[in-house]
Amino acid sequence: MKSTVEIANRFREVILNGTWIANTNFKDQLENLDWKIAVSPVQNLNTIAVLAQHIHYYINGINQVFKGGTLDIKDKFSFDFPSIHSQEQWTSFLTRFWNDTEEFASLVEQMPVEKLDEGFVNVQYGTYKRNIEAMIEHSYYHLGQIVLIKKQLNNLT
């Protein structure tokens, strides 16, 4: 199997369908989650909705680069999102999240293997491979937070 397919599948695992590393994934944690729980604060932590939007923000921004565009995302804006006020808004966001995740994985799969070792936008950002692997690791980090926040919210009810 080509390495771009392997890394794309690893990315899919954390967001869409895997259980090997964390025994869960974003879709498993979020798909049937009521929006009121997703936006419920726990102490001074980010909400589940904000953490999911944060990961989506980076996926969407990197997709733009994969398609030949510019890197326009900025860390300082990566937690700034309009509030979610309904199940419809939450479901709409999740649909975009799953679709953009699949697009990210598909773009990685279609990438020539040599591209993985090329510089990503600017030399300070490392290679394409490093950035894709960072998205996987970053996603697992926030997935863990989501799991813990859900447990805390369940203990409050």
mmCIF file of C-alpha atoms in Angstrom:
data_model
loop_
_atom_site.group_PDB
_atom_site.id
_atom_site.type_symbol
_atom_site.label_atom_id
_atom_site.label_comp_id
_atom_site.label_asym_id
_atom_site.label_seq_id
_atom_site.Cartn_x
_atom_site.Cartn_y
_atom_site.Cartn_z
ATOM 1 C CA MET A 1 0.000 0.000 0.000
ATOM 2 C CA LYS A 2 1.263 3.437 -0.940
ATOM 3 C CA SER A 3 2.288 5.628 2.025
ATOM 4 C CA THR A 4 -0.146 8.411 1.085
ATOM 5 C CA VAL A 5 -3.031 5.921 1.323
ATOM 6 C CA GLU A 6 -1.773 4.724 4.715
ATOM 7 C CA ILE A 7 -1.492 8.228 6.153
ATOM 8 C CA ALA A 8 -4.910 9.194 4.712
ATOM 9 C CA ASN A 9 -6.444 6.154 6.391
ATOM 10 C CA ARG A 10 -4.795 7.083 9.699
ATOM 11 C CA PHE A 11 -6.392 10.513 9.390
ATOM 12 C CA ARG A 12 -9.793 8.968 8.651
ATOM 13 C CA GLU A 13 -9.423 6.776 11.750
ATOM 14 C CA VAL A 14 -9.236 9.678 14.203
ATOM 15 C CA ILE A 15 -12.111 11.631 12.691
ATOM 16 C CA LEU A 16 -14.447 9.243 10.883
ATOM 17 C CA ASN A 17 -14.150 5.560 11.632
ATOM 18 C CA GLY A 18 -11.244 4.274 13.686
ATOM 19 C CA THR A 19 -11.021 2.639 17.074
ATOM 20 C CA TRP A 20 -7.484 1.276 17.061
ATOM 21 C CA ILE A 21 -5.667 4.096 18.909
ATOM 22 C CA ALA A 22 -8.295 5.680 21.186
ATOM 23 C CA ASN A 23 -11.078 3.100 20.899
ATOM 24 C CA THR A 24 -13.233 5.901 19.458
ATOM 25 C CA ASN A 25 -13.206 8.752 16.940
ATOM 26 C CA PHE A 26 -14.778 12.188 16.469
ATOM 27 C CA LYS A 27 -17.761 10.863 14.514
ATOM 28 C CA ASP A 28 -18.506 8.256 17.164
ATOM 29 C CA GLN A 29 -18.362 10.921 19.895
ATOM 30 C CA LEU A 30 -20.267 13.682 18.082
ATOM 31 C CA GLU A 31 -22.715 12.263 15.564
ATOM 32 C CA ASN A 32 -25.606 11.597 17.969
ATOM 33 C CA LEU A 33 -24.675 14.263 20.494
ATOM 34 C CA ASP A 34 -27.399 16.774 21.303
ATOM 35 C CA TRP A 35 -26.324 20.307 20.446
ATOM 36 C CA LYS A 36 -27.128 21.491 23.980
ATOM 37 C CA ILE A 37 -24.506 19.102 25.338
ATOM 38 C CA ALA A 38 -22.025 20.116 22.624
ATOM 39 C CA VAL A 39 -22.241 23.772 23.684
ATOM 40 C CA SER A 40 -22.411 23.159 27.450
ATOM 41 C CA PRO A 41 -19.518 24.694 29.350
ATOM 42 C CA VAL A 42 -17.555 22.759 31.952
ATOM 43 C CA GLN A 43 -15.608 25.076 34.224
ATOM 44 C CA ASN A 44 -13.313 27.192 32.057
ATOM 45 C CA LEU A 45 -12.725 24.516 29.376
ATOM 46 C CA ASN A 46 -13.570 24.892 25.716
ATOM 47 C CA THR A 47 -16.900 23.324 24.816
ATOM 48 C CA ILE A 48 -17.136 20.160 22.758
ATOM 49 C CA ALA A 49 -18.526 22.230 19.875
ATOM 50 C CA VAL A 50 -15.609 24.665 19.968
ATOM 51 C CA LEU A 51 -13.048 21.827 20.042
ATOM 52 C CA ALA A 52 -14.693 20.153 17.040
ATOM 53 C CA GLN A 53 -14.835 23.468 15.165
ATOM 54 C CA HIS A 54 -11.179 24.081 16.038
ATOM 55 C CA ILE A 55 -10.093 20.829 14.389
ATOM 56 C CA HIS A 56 -12.350 21.513 11.409
ATOM 57 C CA TYR A 57 -10.792 24.981 11.039
ATOM 58 C CA TYR A 58 -7.377 23.420 10.459
ATOM 59 C CA ILE A 59 -8.695 20.678 8.179
ATOM 60 C CA ASN A 60 -10.447 23.243 6.024
ATOM 61 C CA GLY A 61 -7.405 25.523 5.915
ATOM 62 C CA ILE A 62 -5.025 22.730 4.938
ATOM 63 C CA ASN A 63 -7.465 21.475 2.295
ATOM 64 C CA GLN A 64 -7.153 24.888 0.663
ATOM 65 C CA VAL A 65 -3.364 24.417 0.428
ATOM 66 C CA PHE A 66 -3.753 20.853 -0.883
ATOM 67 C CA LYS A 67 -5.918 22.250 -3.692
ATOM 68 C CA GLY A 68 -3.244 24.783 -4.679
ATOM 69 C CA GLY A 69 -4.455 27.717 -2.613
ATOM 70 C CA THR A 70 -2.822 29.782 0.069
ATOM 71 C CA LEU A 71 -2.485 29.029 3.778
ATOM 72 C CA ASP A 72 -4.846 31.557 5.323
ATOM 73 C CA ILE A 73 -5.512 29.996 8.727
ATOM 74 C CA LYS A 74 -4.015 31.603 11.809
ATOM 75 C CA ASP A 75 -3.646 30.078 15.268
ATOM 76 C CA LYS A 76 -5.007 33.251 16.881
ATOM 77 C CA PHE A 77 -8.360 32.705 15.095
ATOM 78 C CA SER A 78 -8.560 28.935 15.578
ATOM 79 C CA PHE A 79 -11.027 29.134 18.479
ATOM 80 C CA ASP A 80 -13.195 31.994 17.159
ATOM 81 C CA PHE A 81 -16.500 30.647 15.861
ATOM 82 C CA PRO A 82 -20.096 31.789 15.827
ATOM 83 C CA SER A 83 -22.122 30.154 18.571
ATOM 84 C CA ILE A 84 -24.301 27.177 17.748
ATOM 85 C CA HIS A 85 -27.932 27.771 18.750
ATOM 86 C CA SER A 86 -29.817 24.743 17.409
ATOM 87 C CA GLN A 87 -29.612 21.076 16.533
ATOM 88 C CA GLU A 88 -29.883 22.065 12.875
ATOM 89 C CA GLN A 89 -26.779 24.265 13.106
ATOM 90 C CA TRP A 90 -24.897 21.510 14.951
ATOM 91 C CA THR A 91 -25.914 18.871 12.395
ATOM 92 C CA SER A 92 -24.982 21.188 9.530
ATOM 93 C CA PHE A 93 -21.556 21.790 11.057
ATOM 94 C CA LEU A 94 -20.999 18.049 11.552
ATOM 95 C CA THR A 95 -21.894 17.352 7.910
ATOM 96 C CA ARG A 96 -19.288 19.914 6.794
ATOM 97 C CA PHE A 97 -16.782 18.422 9.248
ATOM 98 C CA TRP A 98 -17.233 14.869 7.896
ATOM 99 C CA ASN A 99 -17.204 16.013 4.254
ATOM 100 C CA ASP A 100 -14.109 18.186 4.665
ATOM 101 C CA THR A 101 -12.382 15.361 6.528
ATOM 102 C CA GLU A 102 -13.058 12.969 3.670
ATOM 103 C CA GLU A 103 -11.843 15.587 1.191
ATOM 104 C CA PHE A 104 -8.617 15.997 3.213
ATOM 105 C CA ALA A 105 -8.050 12.224 3.213
ATOM 106 C CA SER A 106 -8.821 11.931 -0.500
ATOM 107 C CA LEU A 107 -6.434 14.755 -1.351
ATOM 108 C CA VAL A 108 -3.703 13.036 0.661
ATOM 109 C CA GLU A 109 -4.392 9.712 -1.095
ATOM 110 C CA GLN A 110 -4.118 11.362 -4.510
ATOM 111 C CA MET A 111 -0.878 13.112 -3.592
ATOM 112 C CA PRO A 112 2.283 11.788 -5.257
ATOM 113 C CA VAL A 113 4.377 10.053 -2.576
ATOM 114 C CA GLU A 114 7.276 12.430 -3.308
ATOM 115 C CA LYS A 115 5.095 15.380 -2.255
ATOM 116 C CA LEU A 116 5.172 14.160 1.358
ATOM 117 C CA ASP A 117 8.828 15.206 1.626
ATOM 118 C CA GLU A 118 8.322 18.625 0.015
ATOM 119 C CA GLY A 119 8.166 21.823 2.048
ATOM 120 C CA PHE A 120 4.688 22.823 3.181
ATOM 121 C CA VAL A 121 4.027 26.451 2.147
ATOM 122 C CA ASN A 122 7.027 27.825 4.065
ATOM 123 C CA VAL A 123 10.201 26.046 5.191
ATOM 124 C CA GLN A 124 9.414 26.895 8.836
ATOM 125 C CA TYR A 125 6.312 24.651 8.637
ATOM 126 C CA GLY A 126 8.252 21.536 7.685
ATOM 127 C CA THR A 127 7.099 19.014 5.097
ATOM 128 C CA TYR A 128 3.678 17.936 3.890
ATOM 129 C CA LYS A 129 4.135 14.682 5.797
ATOM 130 C CA ARG A 130 4.931 16.502 9.031
ATOM 131 C CA ASN A 131 1.829 18.672 8.676
ATOM 132 C CA ILE A 132 -0.459 15.741 7.892
ATOM 133 C CA GLU A 133 0.927 13.784 10.839
ATOM 134 C CA ALA A 134 0.515 16.885 13.024
ATOM 135 C CA MET A 135 -3.165 17.031 12.047
ATOM 136 C CA ILE A 136 -3.577 13.410 13.137
ATOM 137 C CA GLU A 137 -1.809 14.023 16.468
ATOM 138 C CA HIS A 138 -3.619 17.331 17.054
ATOM 139 C CA SER A 139 -6.938 15.619 16.373
ATOM 140 C CA TYR A 140 -6.226 12.827 18.874
ATOM 141 C CA TYR A 141 -5.275 15.422 21.489
ATOM 142 C CA HIS A 142 -8.611 17.213 21.171
ATOM 143 C CA LEU A 143 -10.539 13.946 20.817
ATOM 144 C CA GLY A 144 -9.235 13.021 24.253
ATOM 145 C CA GLN A 145 -10.460 16.342 25.610
ATOM 146 C CA ILE A 146 -13.896 15.774 24.102
ATOM 147 C CA VAL A 147 -14.151 12.322 25.697
ATOM 148 C CA LEU A 148 -13.216 13.748 29.108
ATOM 149 C CA ILE A 149 -15.611 16.696 28.811
ATOM 150 C CA LYS A 150 -18.445 14.334 27.853
ATOM 151 C CA LYS A 151 -17.699 12.251 30.960
ATOM 152 C CA GLN A 152 -17.752 15.375 33.127
ATOM 153 C CA LEU A 153 -21.066 16.504 31.599
ATOM 154 C CA ASN A 154 -22.567 13.034 32.163
ATOM 155 C CA ASN A 155 -21.541 13.237 35.820
ATOM 156 C CA LEU A 156 -23.416 16.545 36.159
ATOM 157 C CA THR A 157 -26.730 15.044 35.061
#
